[in-house]
Amino acid sequence: PKILYEAVRDKANEEETRMPLAKQPLHSTVSSPIATHFNDVISLDVFEFGDYAILHIIDVKERFNISKFLPSNKPEHYRQAYLTHWVAYFGIPNYLLMDSGNAGLADPFSAYAQETGTTILTVPVQAHQSVGLVERHHHSVRFQVANLIKKLKAEGQIADVR
């Protein structure tokens, strides 16, 4: 091993085998930011946690997020949770970003969006990575909620999280 190590080290130190320390070329921009300020674009998604449905809302610019347990997986609860937990605090966003695969999520917001002037941006199910920001946060939310529920149930403080 020592002889091999010394041979490789000596070869690496030879002048013709060293890579020149040239400045690397600039990389092209892959994407541009979709939001310019807080509450410009928010991303929404509903995911299931066991028997529960959770509405997850993230501001695309600042990454501030809110998760809300829903009383049931009915579309009218989506809109109510959005109004009481986002709009009531931060106002009406310019754009709502959601995937079109969850038709139950887009439906309650379409009439509301026309009333408020909010534009709904939907991405096709095949381009699910386009709403990847909210999808990537699901794992963290699931982990935090699971630990919180386990702790509160162990202390006898809750029987149900809804």
CSV table of C-alpha atoms in Angstrom, one decimal:
chain,number,residue,atom,x,y,z
A,1,PRO,CA,0.0,0.0,0.0
A,2,LYS,CA,2.8,2.5,0.8
A,3,ILE,CA,4.5,1.9,-2.5
A,4,LEU,CA,1.2,2.3,-4.4
A,5,TYR,CA,0.4,5.5,-2.4
A,6,GLU,CA,3.9,7.0,-3.2
A,7,ALA,CA,3.6,6.1,-6.9
A,8,VAL,CA,0.2,7.8,-7.2
A,9,ARG,CA,1.4,10.8,-5.3
A,10,ASP,CA,4.5,11.2,-7.4
A,11,LYS,CA,2.4,10.9,-10.6
A,12,ALA,CA,-0.1,13.4,-9.4
A,13,ASN,CA,2.7,15.9,-8.6
A,14,GLU,CA,4.2,15.7,-12.1
A,15,GLU,CA,3.7,18.9,-14.1
A,16,GLU,CA,1.9,17.4,-17.1
A,17,THR,CA,-0.7,15.5,-15.1
A,18,ARG,CA,-1.9,18.5,-13.0
A,19,MET,CA,-5.0,20.2,-14.1
A,20,PRO,CA,-4.5,23.9,-14.9
A,21,LEU,CA,-6.2,26.2,-12.4
A,22,ALA,CA,-8.2,28.1,-14.9
A,23,LYS,CA,-11.3,30.1,-14.2
A,24,GLN,CA,-14.4,28.0,-14.8
A,25,PRO,CA,-17.0,29.2,-17.4
A,26,LEU,CA,-20.2,30.7,-16.1
A,27,HIS,CA,-23.2,28.3,-15.9
A,28,SER,CA,-26.4,29.3,-17.6
A,29,THR,CA,-29.4,30.2,-15.6
A,30,VAL,CA,-31.7,27.3,-15.2
A,31,SER,CA,-34.7,29.1,-14.0
A,32,SER,CA,-35.7,32.6,-12.8
A,33,PRO,CA,-37.6,33.3,-9.6
A,34,ILE,CA,-41.3,33.0,-9.9
A,35,ALA,CA,-42.1,35.4,-7.0
A,36,THR,CA,-40.8,38.9,-6.5
A,37,HIS,CA,-42.1,39.6,-2.9
A,38,PHE,CA,-43.8,37.9,0.0
A,39,ASN,CA,-47.4,36.8,-0.7
A,40,ASP,CA,-46.9,37.2,-4.4
A,41,VAL,CA,-47.1,33.5,-5.2
A,42,ILE,CA,-48.1,30.8,-2.7
A,43,SER,CA,-48.1,27.1,-3.3
A,44,LEU,CA,-50.9,24.9,-1.9
A,45,ASP,CA,-51.3,21.2,-1.6
A,46,VAL,CA,-53.3,18.8,0.5
A,47,PHE,CA,-51.7,15.6,1.7
A,48,GLU,CA,-52.9,12.8,3.9
A,49,PHE,CA,-51.4,11.9,7.2
A,50,GLY,CA,-52.9,8.7,8.3
A,51,ASP,CA,-56.6,9.3,8.6
A,52,TYR,CA,-56.1,13.1,8.4
A,53,ALA,CA,-55.9,15.6,5.6
A,54,ILE,CA,-53.5,18.5,6.0
A,55,LEU,CA,-53.6,21.7,3.9
A,56,HIS,CA,-50.0,22.9,3.4
A,57,ILE,CA,-49.4,26.5,2.2
A,58,ILE,CA,-46.0,27.9,1.4
A,59,ASP,CA,-45.0,31.4,0.2
A,60,VAL,CA,-42.7,30.8,-2.8
A,61,LYS,CA,-40.4,33.8,-2.2
A,62,GLU,CA,-39.8,33.6,1.6
A,63,ARG,CA,-40.6,29.9,2.2
A,64,PHE,CA,-42.9,30.8,5.1
A,65,ASN,CA,-45.3,27.9,5.5
A,66,ILE,CA,-48.5,27.0,7.3
A,67,SER,CA,-50.0,23.6,7.7
A,68,LYS,CA,-53.6,23.1,8.9
A,69,PHE,CA,-55.4,19.9,9.9
A,70,LEU,CA,-58.7,19.7,8.0
A,71,PRO,CA,-61.9,18.4,9.7
A,72,SER,CA,-62.5,16.2,6.6
A,73,ASN,CA,-61.2,15.8,3.1
A,74,LYS,CA,-64.0,17.9,1.6
A,75,PRO,CA,-63.2,20.8,-0.8
A,76,GLU,CA,-65.2,23.4,1.2
A,77,HIS,CA,-62.8,22.8,4.2
A,78,TYR,CA,-59.8,23.6,1.9
A,79,ARG,CA,-61.1,27.1,1.1
A,80,GLN,CA,-62.1,27.8,4.7
A,81,ALA,CA,-58.7,26.8,6.1
A,82,TYR,CA,-57.0,28.9,3.4
A,83,LEU,CA,-59.1,32.0,4.3
A,84,THR,CA,-58.7,31.7,8.1
A,85,HIS,CA,-55.1,30.7,8.2
A,86,TRP,CA,-53.5,32.6,5.3
A,87,VAL,CA,-55.7,35.4,3.9
A,88,ALA,CA,-56.8,36.6,7.4
A,89,TYR,CA,-53.1,37.2,8.3
A,90,PHE,CA,-51.3,38.1,5.1
A,91,GLY,CA,-53.9,39.2,2.7
A,92,ILE,CA,-54.8,38.0,-0.8
A,93,PRO,CA,-51.9,36.7,-2.9
A,94,ASN,CA,-51.4,37.4,-6.6
A,95,TYR,CA,-51.0,33.8,-7.6
A,96,LEU,CA,-52.0,30.4,-6.2
A,97,LEU,CA,-49.8,27.6,-7.4
A,98,MET,CA,-51.1,24.0,-7.3
A,99,ASP,CA,-51.1,20.8,-9.2
A,100,SER,CA,-54.0,19.9,-11.4
A,101,GLY,CA,-54.0,16.3,-10.3
A,102,ASN,CA,-55.8,17.3,-7.2
A,103,ALA,CA,-59.0,18.6,-8.8
A,104,GLY,CA,-60.6,18.8,-5.4
A,105,LEU,CA,-58.1,21.5,-4.5
A,106,ALA,CA,-58.5,23.7,-7.5
A,107,ASP,CA,-62.3,23.6,-7.6
A,108,PRO,CA,-63.0,25.6,-4.4
A,109,PHE,CA,-60.5,28.2,-5.3
A,110,SER,CA,-61.7,28.9,-8.9
A,111,ALA,CA,-64.7,31.1,-8.0
A,112,TYR,CA,-62.9,32.7,-5.2
A,113,ALA,CA,-60.0,33.6,-7.5
A,114,GLN,CA,-62.3,35.3,-9.9
A,115,GLU,CA,-63.8,37.4,-7.1
A,116,THR,CA,-60.4,38.5,-5.7
A,117,GLY,CA,-58.4,38.8,-8.9
A,118,THR,CA,-56.0,36.0,-7.9
A,119,THR,CA,-54.6,34.0,-10.7
A,120,ILE,CA,-54.5,30.2,-10.3
A,121,LEU,CA,-51.5,28.5,-11.8
A,122,THR,CA,-51.9,24.8,-12.2
A,123,VAL,CA,-49.2,22.4,-13.3
A,124,PRO,CA,-49.9,19.1,-15.0
A,125,VAL,CA,-49.6,15.9,-13.0
A,126,GLN,CA,-46.7,14.8,-15.3
A,127,ALA,CA,-44.7,18.0,-14.2
A,128,HIS,CA,-45.2,17.4,-10.5
A,129,GLN,CA,-41.7,18.7,-9.8
A,130,SER,CA,-43.0,22.2,-10.7
A,131,VAL,CA,-44.7,22.3,-7.3
A,132,GLY,CA,-41.8,20.6,-5.7
A,133,LEU,CA,-41.3,23.2,-3.1
A,134,VAL,CA,-44.5,22.2,-1.3
A,135,GLU,CA,-44.0,18.6,-2.0
A,136,ARG,CA,-40.5,18.6,-0.5
A,137,HIS,CA,-41.8,20.2,2.7
A,138,HIS,CA,-44.4,17.4,3.2
A,139,HIS,CA,-41.8,15.0,4.6
A,140,SER,CA,-40.7,17.6,7.2
A,141,VAL,CA,-44.3,18.4,8.2
A,142,ARG,CA,-45.1,14.7,8.5
A,143,PHE,CA,-42.1,14.1,10.7
A,144,GLN,CA,-42.9,17.1,12.9
A,145,VAL,CA,-46.6,16.3,13.2
A,146,ALA,CA,-45.9,12.6,14.0
A,147,ASN,CA,-43.5,13.6,16.8
A,148,LEU,CA,-45.9,16.2,18.2
A,149,ILE,CA,-48.9,13.8,18.2
A,150,LYS,CA,-46.8,11.1,19.8
A,151,LYS,CA,-45.6,13.4,22.5
A,152,LEU,CA,-49.1,15.0,23.3
A,153,LYS,CA,-50.8,11.6,23.3
A,154,ALA,CA,-48.2,10.2,25.7
A,155,GLU,CA,-48.8,13.2,28.0
A,156,GLY,CA,-52.6,12.6,27.8
A,157,GLN,CA,-53.1,16.1,26.4
A,158,ILE,CA,-55.0,15.1,23.2
A,159,ALA,CA,-57.1,12.3,21.9
A,160,ASP,CA,-57.6,13.7,18.4
A,161,VAL,CA,-55.7,16.5,16.6
A,162,ARG,CA,-58.6,17.9,14.6
